[in-house]
Coordinates of C-alpha atoms in Angstrom, one line a residue:
Chain A
M1 CA 103.2 57.1 88.2
E2 CA 103.8 58.8 84.9
I3 CA 102.0 62.0 84.1
S4 CA 102.5 63.1 80.5
K5 CA 103.2 66.6 79.4
E6 CA 99.9 66.7 77.6
D7 CA 98.2 65.9 80.9
V8 CA 100.0 68.8 82.5
I9 CA 99.0 71.2 79.7
H10 CA 95.4 70.0 79.9
V11 CA 95.2 70.5 83.7
A12 CA 96.9 73.9 83.4
E13 CA 94.1 74.9 81.0
L14 CA 91.5 73.6 83.4
A15 CA 93.1 75.7 86.2
R16 CA 93.5 78.7 84.0
V17 CA 97.2 79.0 84.6
Q18 CA 99.4 79.9 81.6
L19 CA 102.6 77.9 81.8
T20 CA 105.9 78.4 79.9
D21 CA 107.3 75.3 78.2
S22 CA 110.0 74.9 80.9
E23 CA 107.4 75.3 83.7
A24 CA 105.3 72.5 82.1
T25 CA 108.4 70.3 81.8
K26 CA 109.3 70.8 85.4
L27 CA 105.7 70.3 86.6
Q28 CA 105.5 67.0 84.6
Q29 CA 108.5 65.7 86.6
D30 CA 107.2 67.1 89.9
L31 CA 103.7 65.8 89.5
S32 CA 104.8 62.3 88.4
L33 CA 107.0 62.1 91.5
I34 CA 104.4 63.5 93.9
F35 CA 101.5 61.4 92.7
G36 CA 103.8 58.4 92.9
H37 CA 104.2 59.1 96.6
F38 CA 100.4 59.2 96.9
E39 CA 100.2 55.5 96.0
S40 CA 101.2 54.7 99.6
L41 CA 97.6 55.7 100.6
N42 CA 96.4 52.4 99.2
E43 CA 98.2 50.7 102.2
V44 CA 95.5 52.0 104.5
D45 CA 92.3 49.9 104.4
T46 CA 89.3 52.2 104.1
S47 CA 86.8 49.7 102.9
N48 CA 84.3 50.6 105.7
V49 CA 85.3 54.2 106.3
N50 CA 83.4 57.3 105.6
P51 CA 85.2 60.4 104.2
T52 CA 85.8 63.2 106.6
L53 CA 83.4 66.1 106.1
H54 CA 84.5 68.4 108.8
A55 CA 87.9 69.0 110.4
S56 CA 86.8 68.7 114.0
G57 CA 83.9 66.3 113.2
A58 CA 81.8 68.0 115.8
Q59 CA 79.7 70.7 114.3
I60 CA 77.9 71.0 111.0
V61 CA 76.1 74.2 110.4
L62 CA 73.0 73.0 108.7
A63 CA 71.8 70.0 110.7
R64 CA 68.2 70.6 111.5
H65 CA 68.1 69.3 115.0
D66 CA 71.1 71.3 115.9
L67 CA 69.5 74.4 114.6
E68 CA 66.5 73.8 116.8
E69 CA 68.6 73.2 119.8
S70 CA 71.1 75.9 119.7
H71 CA 70.7 78.0 116.5
Q72 CA 74.2 76.6 115.8
N73 CA 76.4 79.0 114.0
L74 CA 73.7 80.8 112.1
R75 CA 73.0 84.5 112.9
Q76 CA 69.5 86.0 112.9
D77 CA 68.1 86.6 109.5
E78 CA 68.2 90.4 109.5
I79 CA 69.4 92.9 107.0
R80 CA 72.9 94.4 107.6
S81 CA 74.7 97.1 105.7
P82 CA 76.9 95.5 103.0
L83 CA 80.0 97.0 101.5
S84 CA 79.3 100.0 99.3
P85 CA 79.9 99.7 95.5
N86 CA 82.9 102.0 95.9
Q87 CA 84.5 99.7 98.4
V88 CA 83.8 96.7 96.3
L89 CA 85.3 98.3 93.2
L90 CA 88.3 99.8 95.1
N91 CA 90.7 97.0 94.1
A92 CA 89.3 96.1 90.6
P93 CA 91.9 96.5 87.9
R94 CA 89.5 98.1 85.4
T95 CA 86.3 99.9 86.2
E96 CA 83.9 102.1 84.3
D97 CA 80.8 103.9 85.5
G98 CA 80.5 101.8 88.7
F99 CA 81.1 98.5 86.8
I100 CA 84.1 96.2 86.4
R101 CA 85.2 96.2 82.8
I102 CA 86.6 93.0 81.3
K103 CA 87.6 91.7 77.9
G104 CA 85.0 90.0 75.8
V105 CA 83.8 86.6 76.9
L106 CA 83.0 85.4 73.4
D107 CA 85.4 85.8 70.4
Chain B
M1 CA 117.2 104.4 124.5
M2 CA 115.1 105.4 127.6
A3 CA 116.2 104.2 131.0
G4 CA 114.4 101.0 132.0
L5 CA 113.2 100.3 128.4
D6 CA 114.3 96.9 127.2
I7 CA 112.6 96.1 123.9
G8 CA 113.3 92.4 124.5
S9 CA 111.1 92.2 127.6
S10 CA 108.0 90.0 127.6
A11 CA 104.6 91.5 127.0
A12 CA 103.8 91.0 130.6
Q13 CA 106.9 92.9 131.7
H14 CA 106.1 95.8 129.3
A15 CA 102.6 95.9 130.7
T16 CA 103.9 96.2 134.3
N17 CA 106.3 98.9 133.2
F18 CA 103.5 100.9 131.5
R19 CA 101.5 100.8 134.8
S20 CA 104.5 102.0 136.8
N21 CA 105.0 104.7 134.3
T22 CA 108.6 103.7 133.5
Y23 CA 107.7 104.2 129.8
T24 CA 104.6 104.5 127.7
P25 CA 103.3 102.5 124.7
T26 CA 104.3 105.4 122.5
D27 CA 107.9 105.2 123.8
L28 CA 108.0 101.5 123.3
F29 CA 106.5 101.7 119.8
K30 CA 109.1 104.2 118.7
A31 CA 111.9 102.0 120.0
V32 CA 110.4 98.9 118.4
S33 CA 109.8 100.6 115.1
A34 CA 113.4 101.7 114.9
K35 CA 114.7 98.3 115.8
I36 CA 112.6 96.3 113.4
T37 CA 113.4 98.7 110.6
I38 CA 117.2 98.1 111.2
Q39 CA 116.7 94.4 111.6
N40 CA 114.7 94.1 108.4
K41 CA 117.8 94.8 106.4
N42 CA 119.2 91.4 107.6
L43 CA 116.1 89.4 108.4
N44 CA 113.5 90.6 105.8
A45 CA 110.9 89.6 108.3
F46 CA 108.4 92.4 107.4
I47 CA 106.8 93.1 104.0
S48 CA 105.3 96.3 105.4
I49 CA 106.1 98.3 108.5
T50 CA 103.0 100.3 109.4
D51 CA 104.4 103.4 111.1
E52 CA 101.7 106.0 110.8
E53 CA 98.8 104.0 111.9
A54 CA 100.8 102.2 114.6
L55 CA 102.0 105.5 116.1
K56 CA 98.3 106.6 116.4
A57 CA 97.4 103.3 118.0
A58 CA 100.3 103.6 120.5
E59 CA 99.2 107.1 121.4
V60 CA 95.7 106.0 122.0
A61 CA 96.9 103.1 124.2
T62 CA 99.1 105.6 126.1
Q63 CA 96.0 107.7 126.9
R64 CA 94.0 104.6 127.8
I65 CA 96.6 103.5 130.3
K66 CA 96.9 107.0 131.8
S67 CA 93.1 107.0 132.4
G68 CA 93.6 103.9 134.5
E69 CA 92.4 101.3 132.0
N70 CA 93.4 97.7 132.5
G71 CA 94.0 95.1 129.8
S72 CA 96.9 92.7 129.8
L73 CA 98.0 93.5 126.3
L74 CA 97.0 97.2 126.0
G75 CA 99.7 99.1 124.2
I76 CA 101.8 96.0 123.4
P77 CA 103.5 95.9 120.0
I78 CA 102.6 93.0 117.7
A79 CA 103.4 91.8 114.2
V80 CA 100.8 90.2 112.0
K81 CA 101.3 87.8 109.2
D82 CA 100.6 89.5 105.8
L83 CA 97.9 86.9 105.2
L84 CA 95.4 88.7 107.5
S85 CA 93.4 91.5 106.1
T86 CA 94.1 95.0 107.5
A87 CA 91.7 97.7 106.5
G88 CA 93.4 100.4 104.5
Q89 CA 96.8 98.6 104.8
R90 CA 98.2 96.6 101.9
T91 CA 97.8 92.8 102.4
T92 CA 99.9 90.8 99.9
A93 CA 99.7 87.2 101.1
G94 CA 103.4 87.1 100.0
S95 CA 102.2 87.1 96.4
K96 CA 102.7 89.3 93.4
M97 CA 99.0 88.6 92.8
L98 CA 98.1 90.9 95.8
E99 CA 101.0 93.3 95.5
N100 CA 98.6 96.3 95.5
F101 CA 95.6 94.9 97.3
I102 CA 94.2 97.2 100.0
P103 CA 91.5 95.4 102.0
V104 CA 88.4 97.4 102.9
Q105 CA 87.8 95.4 106.1
D106 CA 89.8 94.1 109.0
S107 CA 90.0 90.4 109.6
T108 CA 88.3 89.5 112.8
V109 CA 91.6 88.7 114.5
V110 CA 93.0 92.1 113.6
Q111 CA 89.9 93.8 114.8
K112 CA 90.2 92.0 118.1
L113 CA 93.8 93.0 118.4
K114 CA 92.9 96.6 117.8
D115 CA 90.0 96.5 120.2
S116 CA 92.3 95.2 123.0
G117 CA 94.7 98.0 122.3
L118 CA 97.6 96.1 120.7
V119 CA 99.8 98.1 118.4
I120 CA 100.2 96.5 115.0
V121 CA 103.7 97.5 113.9
G122 CA 103.8 95.7 110.6
K123 CA 102.8 92.8 108.3
T124 CA 105.2 89.9 108.3
N125 CA 106.7 88.0 105.4
L126 CA 105.5 84.5 104.5
D127 CA 105.6 81.9 101.8
E128 CA 103.3 82.9 99.0
F129 CA 99.7 82.2 100.1
A130 CA 101.2 80.4 103.1
M131 CA 102.4 77.5 100.9
G132 CA 105.9 76.5 102.0
S133 CA 108.1 75.4 104.9
S134 CA 111.1 77.7 104.4
N135 CA 109.7 81.2 103.6
E136 CA 111.7 81.0 100.3
Y137 CA 108.5 81.0 98.2
S138 CA 107.7 84.6 99.2
A139 CA 107.5 87.1 96.2
Y140 CA 109.2 89.6 98.6
G141 CA 112.4 87.6 99.1
P142 CA 113.2 85.0 101.8
V143 CA 113.3 85.7 105.5
H144 CA 116.6 84.9 107.2
N145 CA 116.9 82.9 110.5
P146 CA 118.0 85.3 113.3
W147 CA 120.2 82.5 114.7
D148 CA 122.1 82.1 111.5
L149 CA 121.4 84.3 108.5
S150 CA 122.4 81.6 106.1
K151 CA 119.6 79.4 107.3
V152 CA 115.8 79.5 106.7
P153 CA 113.5 80.5 109.5
G154 CA 110.9 77.9 108.5
G155 CA 107.6 78.7 107.0
S156 CA 105.1 79.7 106.1
S157 CA 104.9 82.2 109.0
G158 CA 108.7 82.8 108.8
G159 CA 108.5 86.5 109.4
S160 CA 106.3 86.3 112.4
A161 CA 108.6 83.7 114.0
A162 CA 111.9 85.5 113.1
T163 CA 110.9 88.9 114.5
V164 CA 109.8 87.4 117.9
A165 CA 113.0 85.4 118.0
A166 CA 115.1 88.5 117.2
R167 CA 113.3 90.4 120.1
G168 CA 111.8 92.9 117.6
V169 CA 108.3 92.4 119.1
P170 CA 107.2 90.2 122.0
L171 CA 104.2 88.8 120.1
S172 CA 103.1 88.0 116.6
I173 CA 100.3 86.3 114.7
G174 CA 100.7 83.5 112.2
T175 CA 98.5 80.9 110.5
D176 CA 99.0 77.2 110.5
T177 CA 97.7 74.8 107.8
G178 CA 100.2 72.0 108.1
G179 CA 102.7 73.4 110.6
S180 CA 103.2 77.0 109.4
I181 CA 103.2 78.3 113.0
R182 CA 104.9 75.4 114.9
Q183 CA 107.6 74.6 112.4
P184 CA 109.0 78.2 112.1
A185 CA 108.6 78.5 115.9
A186 CA 110.8 75.5 116.4
L187 CA 113.4 76.6 113.8
C188 CA 113.6 80.1 115.3
G189 CA 113.5 79.1 119.0
V190 CA 110.2 80.7 120.1
M191 CA 106.7 79.4 121.1
G192 CA 104.0 78.9 118.5
L193 CA 100.5 77.5 118.9
K194 CA 98.0 76.2 116.4
P195 CA 94.7 76.3 118.2
T196 CA 91.9 73.7 117.8
Y197 CA 90.2 74.1 114.4
G198 CA 87.4 76.5 115.0
R199 CA 88.9 78.2 118.1
V200 CA 89.9 81.3 116.2
S201 CA 87.9 83.1 113.5
R202 CA 89.3 82.8 109.9
F203 CA 87.2 85.7 108.7
G204 CA 89.4 88.1 106.6
V205 CA 92.3 85.6 106.4
V206 CA 93.4 84.9 102.9
A207 CA 92.2 81.3 102.4
F208 CA 94.6 78.5 101.6
A209 CA 93.0 75.2 102.7
S210 CA 89.8 75.9 104.5
S211 CA 89.4 72.7 106.4
L212 CA 93.0 72.9 107.8
D213 CA 93.7 76.7 108.2
Q214 CA 93.9 78.1 111.7
V215 CA 95.2 81.4 113.1
G216 CA 97.4 81.3 116.1
P217 CA 99.9 83.2 118.3
F218 CA 103.7 83.4 118.6
S219 CA 105.3 84.4 121.8
R220 CA 108.4 83.6 123.9
D221 CA 106.6 82.1 126.9
A222 CA 103.3 80.5 127.9
N223 CA 102.1 83.5 130.0
D224 CA 102.2 85.9 127.0
M225 CA 100.8 83.2 124.7
A226 CA 97.8 82.7 127.0
D227 CA 97.1 86.4 127.1
L228 CA 97.2 86.7 123.3
L229 CA 95.1 83.6 122.7
Q230 CA 92.6 85.1 125.2
V231 CA 92.3 88.1 122.9
I232 CA 91.9 86.3 119.6
A233 CA 89.8 83.2 120.6
G234 CA 86.1 82.8 120.3
H235 CA 83.1 82.4 118.1
D236 CA 82.6 84.8 115.2
E237 CA 79.3 85.0 113.3
K238 CA 81.3 86.0 110.2
D239 CA 83.0 82.5 110.2
S240 CA 80.5 79.7 110.4
T241 CA 83.3 77.2 111.1
S242 CA 84.3 79.1 114.2
S243 CA 83.2 77.2 117.3
L244 CA 80.6 78.0 119.9
E245 CA 82.7 76.2 122.5
P246 CA 83.1 78.5 125.5
V247 CA 86.5 80.3 125.8
P248 CA 88.2 79.3 129.1
D249 CA 90.7 81.2 131.1
F250 CA 93.8 80.1 129.3
K251 CA 95.9 80.4 132.5
S252 CA 93.7 78.3 134.6
T253 CA 96.1 75.4 134.6
F254 CA 99.3 77.4 135.3
N255 CA 99.6 75.9 138.8
R256 CA 99.0 72.3 137.9
G257 CA 102.7 71.3 137.8
F258 CA 103.9 68.0 136.3
D259 CA 102.2 65.5 138.5
G260 CA 100.3 62.8 136.7
I261 CA 100.5 64.3 133.2
K262 CA 100.0 61.3 130.9
I263 CA 102.3 61.8 127.9
G264 CA 102.1 59.5 124.9
I265 CA 105.0 59.2 122.4
P266 CA 104.1 57.6 119.1
S267 CA 107.3 55.6 118.6
E268 CA 106.6 54.8 114.9
L269 CA 107.2 58.5 114.1
L270 CA 110.7 58.5 115.6
Q271 CA 112.1 55.6 113.7
E272 CA 113.7 57.3 110.8
G273 CA 114.9 60.6 109.4
V274 CA 115.2 62.5 112.7
E275 CA 118.5 64.2 113.4
D276 CA 120.4 62.8 116.4
D277 CA 120.6 66.1 118.2
V278 CA 116.9 66.7 117.8
L279 CA 116.1 63.2 119.2
E280 CA 118.5 63.8 122.1
S281 CA 116.9 67.2 123.0
F282 CA 113.5 65.6 122.7
E283 CA 114.5 62.8 125.1
H284 CA 115.9 65.3 127.6
A285 CA 112.6 67.1 127.6
I286 CA 110.8 63.9 128.2
D287 CA 113.1 63.2 131.1
E288 CA 112.3 66.7 132.6
F289 CA 108.6 65.8 132.6
E290 CA 109.1 62.2 133.8
S291 CA 111.5 63.1 136.7
R292 CA 108.9 65.6 138.0
G293 CA 106.0 63.3 138.0
A294 CA 104.6 62.9 134.5
I295 CA 103.8 59.4 133.3
I296 CA 105.4 58.5 129.9
N297 CA 103.6 56.0 127.7
R298 CA 105.7 54.8 124.7
D299 CA 103.2 52.2 123.7
I300 CA 100.6 54.4 122.1
S301 CA 100.3 53.9 118.4
I302 CA 98.9 55.8 115.5
P303 CA 99.5 53.2 112.9
S304 CA 98.5 55.3 109.9
I305 CA 100.4 58.4 110.9
K306 CA 102.8 58.2 108.0
A307 CA 99.8 58.5 105.6
A308 CA 99.3 62.0 107.0
L309 CA 101.8 63.3 104.5
P310 CA 100.1 62.1 101.3
V311 CA 96.7 62.9 102.9
Y312 CA 97.8 66.5 103.5
Y313 CA 99.4 67.0 100.1
L314 CA 96.2 65.9 98.4
I315 CA 93.6 67.7 100.6
A316 CA 95.5 71.0 101.0
P317 CA 96.3 71.5 97.3
S318 CA 92.7 70.4 96.4
E319 CA 91.2 73.0 98.7
A320 CA 93.8 75.5 97.6
S321 CA 93.0 75.1 93.9
A322 CA 89.4 75.9 94.6
N323 CA 90.2 78.8 97.0
L324 CA 92.6 80.4 94.6
A325 CA 90.1 80.3 91.7
R326 CA 89.0 83.7 93.0
Y327 CA 92.2 85.3 91.6
D328 CA 90.9 85.9 88.1
G329 CA 92.4 89.2 87.2
V330 CA 88.9 90.7 87.2
K331 CA 87.7 91.7 90.7
Y332 CA 90.9 92.5 92.4
G333 CA 94.6 91.5 92.2
F334 CA 97.1 91.4 89.5
S335 CA 95.8 91.6 85.9
V336 CA 97.5 91.8 82.5
L337 CA 95.9 94.5 80.4
D338 CA 96.2 92.8 77.1
G339 CA 94.6 89.6 75.8
K340 CA 92.1 88.7 73.1
N341 CA 89.3 87.7 75.6
A342 CA 88.5 87.4 79.3
E343 CA 89.8 83.8 79.5
E344 CA 93.2 84.7 78.1
V345 CA 93.5 87.6 80.5
M346 CA 92.7 85.3 83.3
S347 CA 95.2 82.6 82.4
A348 CA 97.9 85.1 81.6
S349 CA 97.4 87.0 84.9
R350 CA 97.5 83.8 86.9
G351 CA 100.5 82.5 85.0
M352 CA 102.4 85.7 85.6
A353 CA 101.5 86.5 89.2
F354 CA 101.6 83.1 90.9
G355 CA 105.0 81.7 91.9
P356 CA 106.3 78.2 91.4
E357 CA 105.0 76.5 94.6
V358 CA 101.5 78.0 94.3
K359 CA 101.3 76.8 90.6
R360 CA 102.6 73.4 91.7
R361 CA 99.8 73.1 94.3
I362 CA 97.1 74.4 92.1
M363 CA 98.2 71.8 89.5
I364 CA 98.2 69.0 92.1
G365 CA 94.8 70.0 93.4
T366 CA 93.2 70.5 89.9
Y367 CA 94.6 67.1 88.8
A368 CA 93.4 65.3 91.9
L369 CA 89.9 66.7 91.6
S370 CA 89.6 66.2 87.9
A371 CA 87.3 63.7 86.2
G372 CA 88.3 60.1 86.7
Y373 CA 90.8 60.8 89.6
Y374 CA 88.5 62.1 92.3
D375 CA 87.8 58.7 93.9
A376 CA 91.3 57.5 93.7
Y377 CA 92.9 60.6 95.3
Y378 CA 90.7 63.2 97.0
L379 CA 88.0 60.8 98.3
K380 CA 90.6 58.2 99.3
A381 CA 92.5 60.9 101.2
Q382 CA 89.4 62.1 103.0
K383 CA 88.7 58.4 104.1
V384 CA 92.3 58.0 105.3
R385 CA 91.8 61.3 107.2
T386 CA 88.9 59.7 109.1
V387 CA 91.1 56.7 109.9
I388 CA 93.9 59.0 111.3
Q389 CA 91.3 60.9 113.3
E390 CA 90.0 57.7 114.9
E391 CA 93.5 56.6 115.7
F392 CA 94.2 59.9 117.4
H393 CA 91.0 59.7 119.3
T394 CA 91.9 56.3 120.6
A395 CA 95.4 57.4 121.6
L396 CA 94.1 60.5 123.4
N397 CA 91.7 58.3 125.4
E398 CA 94.8 56.7 126.9
V399 CA 97.0 59.8 127.4
D400 CA 96.4 63.5 128.0
T401 CA 98.8 64.7 125.3
I402 CA 101.1 63.4 122.6
F403 CA 104.7 64.7 122.4
T404 CA 106.9 64.6 119.3
P405 CA 109.8 66.7 118.1
T406 CA 108.3 69.6 116.2
T407 CA 110.5 69.0 113.2
P408 CA 112.9 66.2 112.1
T409 CA 115.8 68.6 111.6
T410 CA 117.0 72.1 112.7
A411 CA 116.9 75.0 110.3
F412 CA 118.4 74.2 106.9
E413 CA 120.5 76.2 104.5
L414 CA 118.7 78.7 102.2
D415 CA 118.3 77.3 98.7
S416 CA 119.1 73.7 99.8
K417 CA 115.6 72.3 99.3
I418 CA 113.8 74.8 97.1
N419 CA 114.0 72.6 93.9
N420 CA 113.0 69.4 95.7
P421 CA 109.3 69.5 96.7
I422 CA 109.2 66.1 98.3
E423 CA 112.1 66.9 100.6
M424 CA 110.6 70.2 101.4
Y425 CA 107.3 68.5 102.3
L426 CA 109.0 66.1 104.7
N427 CA 109.7 69.0 107.0
D428 CA 106.1 68.9 108.0
L429 CA 105.9 65.3 108.9
F430 CA 105.3 65.8 112.6
T431 CA 103.1 68.9 112.3
L432 CA 100.7 67.9 109.6
P433 CA 98.7 65.4 111.7
A434 CA 97.3 68.0 114.1
N435 CA 95.8 69.9 111.2
I436 CA 94.4 66.8 109.6
V437 CA 92.6 65.9 112.8
G438 CA 91.8 69.5 113.9
L439 CA 93.5 69.2 117.3
P440 CA 95.5 71.9 119.1
A441 CA 99.2 71.7 119.1
L442 CA 102.1 73.9 120.2
S443 CA 105.9 74.1 119.9
T444 CA 108.2 75.3 122.6
P445 CA 112.0 75.5 122.6
C446 CA 113.7 72.4 124.2
G447 CA 117.3 72.6 123.2
F448 CA 120.0 73.4 120.6
S449 CA 122.1 71.7 118.0
G450 CA 125.1 74.0 117.8
D451 CA 123.5 77.5 117.5
L452 CA 120.2 76.3 116.1
P453 CA 117.1 75.8 118.2
I454 CA 115.1 72.7 118.6
G455 CA 111.3 72.5 119.3
L456 CA 109.2 70.2 121.4
Q457 CA 105.7 69.6 120.0
M458 CA 102.7 68.9 122.3
I459 CA 99.4 67.8 120.7
G460 CA 96.3 68.0 122.9
K461 CA 92.6 67.1 123.0
A462 CA 90.1 69.3 121.1
F463 CA 89.6 72.7 122.7
R464 CA 92.0 71.9 125.5
E465 CA 94.7 74.5 124.6
T466 CA 94.6 75.2 128.4
D467 CA 96.2 71.8 129.1
L468 CA 99.0 72.4 126.6
L469 CA 99.7 75.9 128.0
G470 CA 99.8 74.5 131.5
Y471 CA 102.3 71.8 130.6
T472 CA 104.4 74.4 128.8
H473 CA 104.3 76.8 131.7
A474 CA 105.4 74.0 134.0
Y475 CA 108.3 73.1 131.7
Q476 CA 109.4 76.7 131.2
S477 CA 109.5 77.2 135.0
V478 CA 112.2 74.6 135.3
T479 CA 114.1 75.2 132.0
D480 CA 115.6 78.2 130.3
W481 CA 115.5 77.2 126.6
H482 CA 112.8 79.7 125.8
K483 CA 115.0 82.5 127.3
S484 CA 117.9 82.0 124.9
E485 CA 118.2 84.7 122.3
P486 CA 120.3 85.2 119.2
T487 CA 123.1 87.7 119.3
D488 CA 121.8 91.1 118.3
R489 CA 120.7 91.3 114.7

């Protein structure tokens, strides 16, 4: 499987990860190799198989009958104290007057 | 050193010595802190050593014991992987991205450790965002294997494994997404357990691949491991994927012995790429079980098990690429200060702060999920995942547990695989399936190749960690592999 350098640069833009030219070259090689190995998945017949939706297959939070039976994993709908604004902003790189400050979104 | 104080004792032995007033948790903490600080020069097992807060916790535990309080792990020192949030204590995830990140809340597991009076002595080194099998992808330098400093400790929970192996602490916490507890446990000669998916809360744990991640314990024997699992297991309303399954007494099977244990060996896994010494130790371990009454079944088959590797390396990076989208240089984490707009700041921050393996996995995941490829890769992988789950289900109807070597090889040389991702990924061949199917699995020492430890992996039925701990307890009562320790580091 051949993945082009243009593909790599495009995907890096989608992922918002700036790459150096040498990183892009290395990733082109790595991804071509790795996706080549993924081809072996086609050896497994999955024509009548559903995709896995939950790791242990057992419990899905929002199934209605489950909810009625056991309240499943949902807690009571009651107000709890959230983090304070100060706590939320504690790790923000740039703040101003209780807000997070960022560069312009539009040029 | 105080008379009667051996830092390398088991947690259970320390607890007994606390009760007989031979020494206090404060005495033990001071000795441990000095030891891990010295060892860290060689091992680099810790990113942070949390002296001040730990001393306070040890003093509180000392008082609680004086006042007659019970609690099997009260006052026991423990190390925690630096992927679990600790309120007020830096949590880096092994990344430059979170170099200065101070969580405002404890993860649920850390909260439970504190409530039970364990003393958190430090945050252990790991591959960046838990992505790696050698601990070489940490932004804080590699961890060295205590058995041979030129070798890797395994990963991603390399620091947690190395410090328990080096008798720095009796217990530690790791996380396991594709083997990140069991593989370093095997390579460092200690016990490591990945519980059933949902057994332990993931709240406050930096997310890697949410359908695969699970927190679990390291220890040197089954008794200590059962005690630690007892502390951290259970439903948590802050994690909706944590299970409502009742938490059993994890020592309830400690008297079961070997009689009638039905052990399955998936022969298709052992056909290629396993080192001779690993295979030999594995077979010796099987003989120990068989000669004492276990029933070995070599005919079980998981025909699609080799597809576990590509399934894992599609699903884990796909989930990772979504989870790591939160590091945007805006809310928290590393941020470049210059850039012409928000998007440029974001891309530059991520480009500068993520290391090579994290970038590689974000790229794999983003590509696999991108338009036109979703069905061919991600959806296909989730379907094959279902096939593998059904095959495990069928096999575990015939046997109680599946045994494999934990890893195909012993610890490898630092730098030997770092530029070859495929070869690095092959380390996880035996450990990945348990994550893909959500089943519990542990590794316990079963031999050596030269100076390097070998691990035996047991995979069990869902929520039956108790079975695996019982088998291990039986095995450890007739063997001494788990007692071997590296010469003092």
